[in-house]
Coordinates of C-alpha atoms and ligand atoms in Angstrom, one line a residue:
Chain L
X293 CA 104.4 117.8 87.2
X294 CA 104.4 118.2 91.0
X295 CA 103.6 114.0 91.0
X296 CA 105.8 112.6 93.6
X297 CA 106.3 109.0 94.5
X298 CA 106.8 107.3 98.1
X299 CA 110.1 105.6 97.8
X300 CA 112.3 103.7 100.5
X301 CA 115.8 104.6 101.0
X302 CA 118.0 101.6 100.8
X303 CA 121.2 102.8 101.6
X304 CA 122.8 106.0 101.3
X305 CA 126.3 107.3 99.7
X306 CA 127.0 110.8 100.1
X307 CA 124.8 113.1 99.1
X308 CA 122.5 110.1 97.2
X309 CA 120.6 107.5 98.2
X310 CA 119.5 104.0 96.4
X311 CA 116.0 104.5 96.8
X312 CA 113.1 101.5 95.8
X313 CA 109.6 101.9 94.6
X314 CA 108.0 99.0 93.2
X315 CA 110.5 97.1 92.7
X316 CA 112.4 99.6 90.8
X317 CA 115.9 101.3 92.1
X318 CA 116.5 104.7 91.5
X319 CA 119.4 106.9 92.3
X320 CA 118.1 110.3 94.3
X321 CA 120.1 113.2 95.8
X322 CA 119.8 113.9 98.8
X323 CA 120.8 117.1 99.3
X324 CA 117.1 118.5 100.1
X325 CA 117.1 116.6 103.2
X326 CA 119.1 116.9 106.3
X327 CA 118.1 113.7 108.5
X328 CA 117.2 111.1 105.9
X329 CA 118.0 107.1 106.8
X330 CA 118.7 103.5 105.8
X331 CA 114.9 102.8 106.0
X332 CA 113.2 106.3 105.8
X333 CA 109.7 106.5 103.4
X334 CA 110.4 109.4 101.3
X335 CA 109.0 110.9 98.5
X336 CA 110.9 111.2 95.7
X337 CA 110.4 114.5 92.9
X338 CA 112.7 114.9 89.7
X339 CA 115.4 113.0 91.0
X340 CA 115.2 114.3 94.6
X341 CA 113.8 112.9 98.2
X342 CA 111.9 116.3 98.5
X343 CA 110.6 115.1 101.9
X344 CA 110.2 112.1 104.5
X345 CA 106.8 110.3 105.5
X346 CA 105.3 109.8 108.5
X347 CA 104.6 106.7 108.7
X348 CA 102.4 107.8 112.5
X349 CA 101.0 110.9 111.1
X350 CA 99.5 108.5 108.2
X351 CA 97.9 106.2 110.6
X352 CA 96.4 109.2 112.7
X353 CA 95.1 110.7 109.2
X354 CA 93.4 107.2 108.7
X355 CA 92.0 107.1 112.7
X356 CA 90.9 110.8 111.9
X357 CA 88.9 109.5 108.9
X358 CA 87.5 106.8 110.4
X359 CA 85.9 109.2 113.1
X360 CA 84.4 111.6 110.9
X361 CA 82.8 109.3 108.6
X362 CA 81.1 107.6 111.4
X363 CA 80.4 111.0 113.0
Chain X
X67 CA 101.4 104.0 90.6
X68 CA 103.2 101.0 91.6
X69 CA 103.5 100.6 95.7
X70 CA 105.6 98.8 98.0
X71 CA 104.5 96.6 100.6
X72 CA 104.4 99.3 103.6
X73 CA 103.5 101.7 100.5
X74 CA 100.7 99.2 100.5
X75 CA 100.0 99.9 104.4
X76 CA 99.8 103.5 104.5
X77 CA 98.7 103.7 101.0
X78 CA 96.1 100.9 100.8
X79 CA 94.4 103.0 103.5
X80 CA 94.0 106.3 101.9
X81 CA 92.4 104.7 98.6
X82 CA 89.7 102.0 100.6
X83 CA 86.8 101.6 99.5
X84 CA 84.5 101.5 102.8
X85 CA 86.9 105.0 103.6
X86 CA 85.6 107.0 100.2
X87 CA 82.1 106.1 100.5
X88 CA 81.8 106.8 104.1
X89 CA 83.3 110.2 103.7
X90 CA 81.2 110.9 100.7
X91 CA 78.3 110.1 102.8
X92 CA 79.7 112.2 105.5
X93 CA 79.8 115.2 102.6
X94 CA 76.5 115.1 101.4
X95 CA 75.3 115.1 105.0
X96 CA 77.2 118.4 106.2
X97 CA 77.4 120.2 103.2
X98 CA 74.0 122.7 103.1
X99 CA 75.1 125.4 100.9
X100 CA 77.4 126.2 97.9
X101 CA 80.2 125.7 97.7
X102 CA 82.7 126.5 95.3
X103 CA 86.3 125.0 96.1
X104 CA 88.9 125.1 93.6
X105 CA 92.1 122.3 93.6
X106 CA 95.3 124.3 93.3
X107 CA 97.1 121.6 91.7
X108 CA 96.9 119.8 88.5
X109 CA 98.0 116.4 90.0
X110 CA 94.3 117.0 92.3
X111 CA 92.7 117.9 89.7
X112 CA 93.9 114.4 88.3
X113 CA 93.3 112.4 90.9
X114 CA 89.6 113.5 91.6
X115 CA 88.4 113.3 87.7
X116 CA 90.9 109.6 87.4
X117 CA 89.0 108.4 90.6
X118 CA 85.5 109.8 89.7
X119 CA 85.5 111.7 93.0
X120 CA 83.2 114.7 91.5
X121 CA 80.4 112.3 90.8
X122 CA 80.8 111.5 94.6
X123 CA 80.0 115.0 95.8
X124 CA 76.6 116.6 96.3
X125 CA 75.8 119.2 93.6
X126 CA 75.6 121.9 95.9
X127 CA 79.7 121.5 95.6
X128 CA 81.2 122.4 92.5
X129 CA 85.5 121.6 92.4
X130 CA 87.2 123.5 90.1
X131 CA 91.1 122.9 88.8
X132 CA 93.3 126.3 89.4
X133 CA 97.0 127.2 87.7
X134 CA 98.7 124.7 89.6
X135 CA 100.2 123.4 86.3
X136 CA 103.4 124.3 85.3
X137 CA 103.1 123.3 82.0
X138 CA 100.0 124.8 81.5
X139 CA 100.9 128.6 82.8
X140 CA 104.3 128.3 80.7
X141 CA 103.8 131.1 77.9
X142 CA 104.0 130.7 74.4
X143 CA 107.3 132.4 74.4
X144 CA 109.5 130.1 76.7
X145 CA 108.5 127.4 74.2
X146 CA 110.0 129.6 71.2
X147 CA 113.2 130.5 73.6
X148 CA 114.0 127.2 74.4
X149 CA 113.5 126.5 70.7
X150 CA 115.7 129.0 69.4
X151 CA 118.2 127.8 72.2
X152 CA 117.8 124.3 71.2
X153 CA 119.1 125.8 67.5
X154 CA 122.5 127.1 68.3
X155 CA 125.1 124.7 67.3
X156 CA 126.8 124.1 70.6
X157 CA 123.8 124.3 73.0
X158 CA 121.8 121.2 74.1
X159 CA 118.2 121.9 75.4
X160 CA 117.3 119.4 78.2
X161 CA 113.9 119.1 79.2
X162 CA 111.4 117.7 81.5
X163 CA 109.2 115.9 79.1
X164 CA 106.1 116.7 80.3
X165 CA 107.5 120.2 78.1
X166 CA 107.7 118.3 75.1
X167 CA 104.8 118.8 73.2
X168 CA 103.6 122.4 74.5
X169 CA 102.7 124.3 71.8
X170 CA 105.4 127.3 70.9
X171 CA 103.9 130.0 68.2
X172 CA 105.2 128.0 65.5
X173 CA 106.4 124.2 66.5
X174 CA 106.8 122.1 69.5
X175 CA 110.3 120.9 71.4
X176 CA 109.4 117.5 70.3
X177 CA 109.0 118.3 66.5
X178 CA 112.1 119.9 66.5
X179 CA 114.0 116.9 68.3
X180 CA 112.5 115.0 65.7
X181 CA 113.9 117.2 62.9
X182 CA 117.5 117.1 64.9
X183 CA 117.2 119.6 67.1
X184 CA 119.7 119.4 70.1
X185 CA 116.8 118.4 72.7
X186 CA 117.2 115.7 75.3
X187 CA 114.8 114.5 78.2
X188 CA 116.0 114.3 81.3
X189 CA 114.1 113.1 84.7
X190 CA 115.9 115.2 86.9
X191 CA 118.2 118.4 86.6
X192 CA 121.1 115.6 87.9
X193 CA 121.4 114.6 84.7
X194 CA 121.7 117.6 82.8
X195 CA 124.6 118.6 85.1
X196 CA 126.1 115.4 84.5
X197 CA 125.6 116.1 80.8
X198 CA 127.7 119.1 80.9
X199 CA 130.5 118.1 82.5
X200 CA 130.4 114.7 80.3
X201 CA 130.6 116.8 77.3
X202 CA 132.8 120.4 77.6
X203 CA 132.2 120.8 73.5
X204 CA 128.4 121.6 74.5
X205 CA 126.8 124.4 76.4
X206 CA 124.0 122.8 78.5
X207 CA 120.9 124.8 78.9
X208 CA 118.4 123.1 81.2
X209 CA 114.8 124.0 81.4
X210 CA 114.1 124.7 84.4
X211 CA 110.0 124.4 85.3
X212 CA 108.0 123.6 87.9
X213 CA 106.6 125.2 91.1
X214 CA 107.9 125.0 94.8
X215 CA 108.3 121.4 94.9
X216 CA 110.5 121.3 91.9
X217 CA 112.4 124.5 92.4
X218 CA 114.4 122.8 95.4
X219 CA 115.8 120.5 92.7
X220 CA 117.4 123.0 90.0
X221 CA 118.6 124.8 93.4
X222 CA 120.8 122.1 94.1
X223 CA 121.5 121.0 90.5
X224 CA 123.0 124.6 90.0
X225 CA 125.1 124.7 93.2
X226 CA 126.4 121.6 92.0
X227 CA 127.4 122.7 88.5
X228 CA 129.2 125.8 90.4
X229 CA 131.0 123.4 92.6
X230 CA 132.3 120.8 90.0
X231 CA 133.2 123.8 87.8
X232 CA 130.3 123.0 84.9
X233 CA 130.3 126.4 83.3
X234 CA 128.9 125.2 80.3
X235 CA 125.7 124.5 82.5
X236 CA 122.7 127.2 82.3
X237 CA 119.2 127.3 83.4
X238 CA 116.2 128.9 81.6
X239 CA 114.0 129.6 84.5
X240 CA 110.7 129.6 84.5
X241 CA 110.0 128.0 87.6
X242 CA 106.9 130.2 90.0
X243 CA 106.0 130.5 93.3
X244 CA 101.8 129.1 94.2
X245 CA 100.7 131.8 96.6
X246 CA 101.0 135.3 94.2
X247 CA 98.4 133.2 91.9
X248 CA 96.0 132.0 94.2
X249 CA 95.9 135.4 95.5
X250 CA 95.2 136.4 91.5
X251 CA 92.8 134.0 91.3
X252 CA 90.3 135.6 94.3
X253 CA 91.5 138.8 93.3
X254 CA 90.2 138.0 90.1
X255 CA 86.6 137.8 91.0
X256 CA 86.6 134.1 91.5
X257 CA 84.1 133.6 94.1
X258 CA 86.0 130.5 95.4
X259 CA 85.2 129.4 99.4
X260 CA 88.0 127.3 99.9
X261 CA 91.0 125.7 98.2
X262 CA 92.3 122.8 98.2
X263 CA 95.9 123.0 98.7
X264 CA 98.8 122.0 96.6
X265 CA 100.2 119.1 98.9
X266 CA 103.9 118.7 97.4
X267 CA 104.2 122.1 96.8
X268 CA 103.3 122.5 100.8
X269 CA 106.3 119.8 101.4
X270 CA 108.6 122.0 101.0
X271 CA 107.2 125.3 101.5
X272 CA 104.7 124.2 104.7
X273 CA 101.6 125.8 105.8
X274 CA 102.3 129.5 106.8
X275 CA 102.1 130.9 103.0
X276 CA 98.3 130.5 102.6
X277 CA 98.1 132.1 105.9
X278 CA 97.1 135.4 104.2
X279 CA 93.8 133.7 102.6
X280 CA 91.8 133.2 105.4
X281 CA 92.9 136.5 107.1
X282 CA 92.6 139.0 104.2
X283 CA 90.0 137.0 102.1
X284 CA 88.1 134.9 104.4
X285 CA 88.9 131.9 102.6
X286 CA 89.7 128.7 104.0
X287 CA 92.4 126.3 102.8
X288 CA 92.9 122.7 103.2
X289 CA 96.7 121.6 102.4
X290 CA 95.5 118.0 100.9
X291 CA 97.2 114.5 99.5
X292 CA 96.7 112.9 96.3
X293 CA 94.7 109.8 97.5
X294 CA 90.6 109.4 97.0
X295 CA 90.3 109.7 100.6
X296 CA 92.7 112.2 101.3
X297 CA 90.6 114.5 98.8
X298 CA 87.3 113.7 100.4
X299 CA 88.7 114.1 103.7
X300 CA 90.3 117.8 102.6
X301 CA 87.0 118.8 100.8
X302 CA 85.0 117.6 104.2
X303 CA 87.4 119.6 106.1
X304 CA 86.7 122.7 103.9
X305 CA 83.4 122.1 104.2
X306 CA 83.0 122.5 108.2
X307 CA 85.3 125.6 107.7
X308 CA 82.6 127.1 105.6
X309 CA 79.9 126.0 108.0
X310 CA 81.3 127.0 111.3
X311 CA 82.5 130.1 109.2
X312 CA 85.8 129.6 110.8
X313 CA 88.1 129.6 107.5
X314 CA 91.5 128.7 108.5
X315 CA 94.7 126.8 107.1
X316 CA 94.7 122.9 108.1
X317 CA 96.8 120.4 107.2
X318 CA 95.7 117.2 105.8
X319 CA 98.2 116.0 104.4
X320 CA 100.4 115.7 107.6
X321 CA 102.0 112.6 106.6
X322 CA 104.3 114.2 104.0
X323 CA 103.7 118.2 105.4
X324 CA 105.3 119.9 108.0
X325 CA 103.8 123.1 109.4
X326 CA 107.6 124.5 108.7
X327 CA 107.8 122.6 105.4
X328 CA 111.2 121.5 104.7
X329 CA 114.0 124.1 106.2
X330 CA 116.8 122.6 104.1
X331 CA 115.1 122.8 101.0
X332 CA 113.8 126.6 101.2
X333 CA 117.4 127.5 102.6
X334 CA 118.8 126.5 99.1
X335 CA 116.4 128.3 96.9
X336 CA 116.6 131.7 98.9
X337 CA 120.5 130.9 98.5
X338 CA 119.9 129.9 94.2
X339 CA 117.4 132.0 93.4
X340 CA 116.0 135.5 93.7
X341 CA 112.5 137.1 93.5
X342 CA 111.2 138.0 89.9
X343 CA 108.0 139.3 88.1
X344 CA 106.5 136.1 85.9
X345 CA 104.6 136.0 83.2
X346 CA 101.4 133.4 83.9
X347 CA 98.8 132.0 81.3
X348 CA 95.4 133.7 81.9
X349 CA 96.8 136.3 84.9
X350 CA 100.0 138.0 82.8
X351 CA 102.5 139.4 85.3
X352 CA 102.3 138.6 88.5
X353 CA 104.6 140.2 90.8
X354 CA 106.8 138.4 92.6
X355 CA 106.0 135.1 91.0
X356 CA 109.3 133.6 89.5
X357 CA 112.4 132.5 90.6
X358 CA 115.7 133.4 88.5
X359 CA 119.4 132.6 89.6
X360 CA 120.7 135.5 91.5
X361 CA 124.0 136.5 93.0
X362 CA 126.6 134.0 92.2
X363 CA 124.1 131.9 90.1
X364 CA 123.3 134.7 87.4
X365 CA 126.7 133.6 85.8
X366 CA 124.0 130.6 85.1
X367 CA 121.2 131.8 84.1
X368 CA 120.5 131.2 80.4
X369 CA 118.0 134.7 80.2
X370 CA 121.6 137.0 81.1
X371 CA 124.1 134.7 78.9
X372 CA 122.3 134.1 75.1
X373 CA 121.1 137.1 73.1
X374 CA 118.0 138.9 74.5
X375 CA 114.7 137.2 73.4
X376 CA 111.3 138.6 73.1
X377 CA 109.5 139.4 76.3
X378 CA 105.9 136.9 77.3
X379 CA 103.3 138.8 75.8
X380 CA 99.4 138.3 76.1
X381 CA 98.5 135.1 74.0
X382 CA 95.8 135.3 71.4
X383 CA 93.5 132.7 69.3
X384 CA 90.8 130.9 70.6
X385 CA 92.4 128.9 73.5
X386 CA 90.8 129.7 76.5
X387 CA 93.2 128.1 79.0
X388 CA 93.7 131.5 80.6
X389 CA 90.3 131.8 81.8
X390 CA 90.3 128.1 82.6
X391 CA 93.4 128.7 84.5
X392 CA 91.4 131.3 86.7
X393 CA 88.7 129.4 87.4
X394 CA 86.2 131.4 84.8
X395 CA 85.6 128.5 82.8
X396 CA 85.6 125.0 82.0
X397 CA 87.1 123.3 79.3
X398 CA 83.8 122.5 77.9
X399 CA 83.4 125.9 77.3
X400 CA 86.1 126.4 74.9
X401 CA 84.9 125.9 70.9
X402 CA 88.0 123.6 70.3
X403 CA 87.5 120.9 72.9
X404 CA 87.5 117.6 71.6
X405 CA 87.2 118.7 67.9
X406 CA 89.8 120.8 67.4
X407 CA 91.3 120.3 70.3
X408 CA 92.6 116.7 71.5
X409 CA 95.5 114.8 73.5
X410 CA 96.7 113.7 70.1
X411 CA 97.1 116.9 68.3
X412 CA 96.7 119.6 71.2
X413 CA 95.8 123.5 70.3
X414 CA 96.8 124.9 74.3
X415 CA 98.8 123.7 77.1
X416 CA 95.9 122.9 79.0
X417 CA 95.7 119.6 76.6
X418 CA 98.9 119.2 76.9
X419 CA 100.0 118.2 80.2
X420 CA 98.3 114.9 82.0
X421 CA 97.3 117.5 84.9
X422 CA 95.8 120.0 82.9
X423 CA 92.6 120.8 82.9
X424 CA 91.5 119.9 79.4
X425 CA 93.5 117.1 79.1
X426 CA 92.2 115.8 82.2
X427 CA 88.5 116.4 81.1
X428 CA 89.1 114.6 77.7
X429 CA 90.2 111.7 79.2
X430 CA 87.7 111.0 82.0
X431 CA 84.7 112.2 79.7
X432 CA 83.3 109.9 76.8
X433 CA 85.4 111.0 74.4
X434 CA 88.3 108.7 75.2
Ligands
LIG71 S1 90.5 122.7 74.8 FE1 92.5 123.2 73.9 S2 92.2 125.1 72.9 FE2 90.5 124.8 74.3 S3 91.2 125.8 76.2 FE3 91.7 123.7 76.4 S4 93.8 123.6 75.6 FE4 93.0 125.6 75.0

């Protein structure tokens, strides 16, 4: 129940957003998030963007695994 | 789940091929004891039985799935309130549908929708408000479940009913709090060494509240994502924690968890909601477990405004969820599994939901 997808905000209105995944639109609120922007990766849970991703913080996670496995 | 193209990116990276063999390689080389790590959350437990991630560990590991299933830790008896609810004239019971089919002690939301019972599914608690203000004949009683990451949600989905006047809008709460059961579940006896963290839950609530598991129970904690390598990474993480006997809580998850979580979010369910004792299948009351409207909200709250209902009470028969839920046993264990016992026509919640345990052994075993 906790699933949540990675969405993209495509524009915002208020307190929602026009968010796509997949080539599917969805409207979200946006009242669980302060900073959220044309652009922003977020994920989106029951109707909400519960939180943005980091799209750098993904890429360290992916240097970090490539230096373990090899260590 | 379908991706995007940067989804694709960042995503693509996280389920690579070269990436999960090389860190199950990496595993089998570090790991020199037992180990016994238990996934929080359903959606892991999931993600490493959909991927076949067990069959990449050493056996010196053994996972186990936790209570981090909402629809599995719902009692009986908020299936037969929601019911009865769904049975007064004027009330309309929306639900998630994941809620649908969870056996109540004598029928199921979805048997009684299909015998016209007022129950609708909704996606998000949005449109239940909606609902209500769209029709002012109906009192709209939405059943609220989920942990932390869904909690946030009905927060602001009540705060809106309150300020578009929807007083024909209720919640039956039976949303709960992760940390109070994971500290059940070593309290329990469960020998567990690590866990791996619930990583949506830890979106919104961040790090700090596992804090207490390495420092009063020496066990380390791993806040993970949902990916093949984000697992193997988390479990290879927990694994030098148990090694270096250094448990800690670390983040791996960091693309979507903050240390603080989300500050917006928590600030709106500690405005909603207040503190309550909740009922869990397999622990019974756990203090401090629930959330329920409070303050202004309580005008709200479904539990305060309909007739009182009988309290959750220990469950009998021969499900064994409850022990499942704590990590005492597998669903193999239970007599019913697979026989009696099946997606189709499911006996116990843990066969209900696509993250429960059961369910999620049935599927990925040779019974499908
Ligand atoms: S197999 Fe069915 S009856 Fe047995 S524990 Fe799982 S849900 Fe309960």
């Amino acid at each position: 129940m906790c699933l949540s997808i990675p969405a993209k905000i495509e524009s915002i209105e208020g307190e929602y957003a026009m968010v796509s995944f997949g080539g599917n639109r969805y409207r979200a609120g946006l009242q669980l998030l302060d900073d959220a922007m044309v652009g922003d990766y977020v994920l989106l849970h029951a109707g909400f963007a519960i939180q943005k991703l980091d799209r750098q913080k993904a890429e360290e996670t992916l240097k970090l695994i490539d230096e373990m496995r090899k260590s | 789940m379908i991706r995007t193209v940067t989804d694709r990116v960042i995503y693509g990276g996280f389920s690579a091929p070269e990436r999960v063999s090389g860190l199950a390689a990496q595993i089998r080389l570090e790991a020199n004891g037992e180990y016994l790590f238990m996934e929080v959350c359903g959606g892991h437990t999931h993600a490493i039985r959909a991927n076949g991630l067990d069959k990449l560990l050493p056996s010196c590991i053994t996972l186990l799935s936790g209570p981090g299933c909402p629809v599995c830790v719902t009692s009986v008896s908020y299936i037969d309130q929601a019911v009865a609810l769904s049975a007064i004239p004027d009330v309309i019971a929306a639900t998630f549908g994941d809620m649908l089919r969870v056996p109540g002690s004598l029928t199921t939301l979805e048997k009684e929708k299909a015998a016209g019972g007022s129950v609708v599914v909704v996606y998000s608690v949005n449109e239940a408000v909606q609902l209500a203000i769209d029709r002012p004949d109906k009192r709209v009683v939405f059943l609220a479940t989920g942990f932390e990451t869904t909690a946030p949600g009905s927060a602001a989905g009540l705060t809106e009913a309150v300020r578009r006047r929807a007083g024909n809008f209720f919640i039956l709460s039976a949303h709960k709090v992760m940390p109070p059961a994971m500290k059940a579940v070593v309290e329990g006896g469960t020998r567990v060494t690590g866990f791996i963290c619930p990583g949506h839950v830890s979106t919104i609530t961040g790090s700090a509240i596992y804090e207490f598991l390495p420092c009063d129970y020496n066990v380390g904690c791993v806040i993970s994502g949902f990916e093949p390598a984000d697992i193997l990474l988390s479990v290879l993480m927990l694994v030098r924690q148990v090694n270096q006997g250094e448990p800690r809580v670390e983040i791996q998850y960091g693309r979507a968890v903050r240390p603080e979580g989300n500050p917006t979010a928590l600030a709106l369910m500690k405005r909603v909601f207040r503190e309550s004792d909740e009922w869990w299948r397999g622990f019974g009351v756990i203090p401090g477990s629930g959330l329920q409207p409070g303050g202004e909200f309580e005008k709200h709250d479904a539990r305060i405004v309909f007739p009182a209902f009988a309290d959750d009470s220990d469950e009998t028969g021969d499900c064994i969820c409850g022990e499942i839920l704590r990590g005492m046993k597998s669903p193999t264990d239970c007599p019913l599994f697979g026989r009696l016992c099946t997606p189709v026509s499911p006996a116990g919640a843990c066969m209900v939901s696509a993250e429960g345990a059961c369910n999620v052994n049935y599927k990925y075993s040779n019974h499908a």
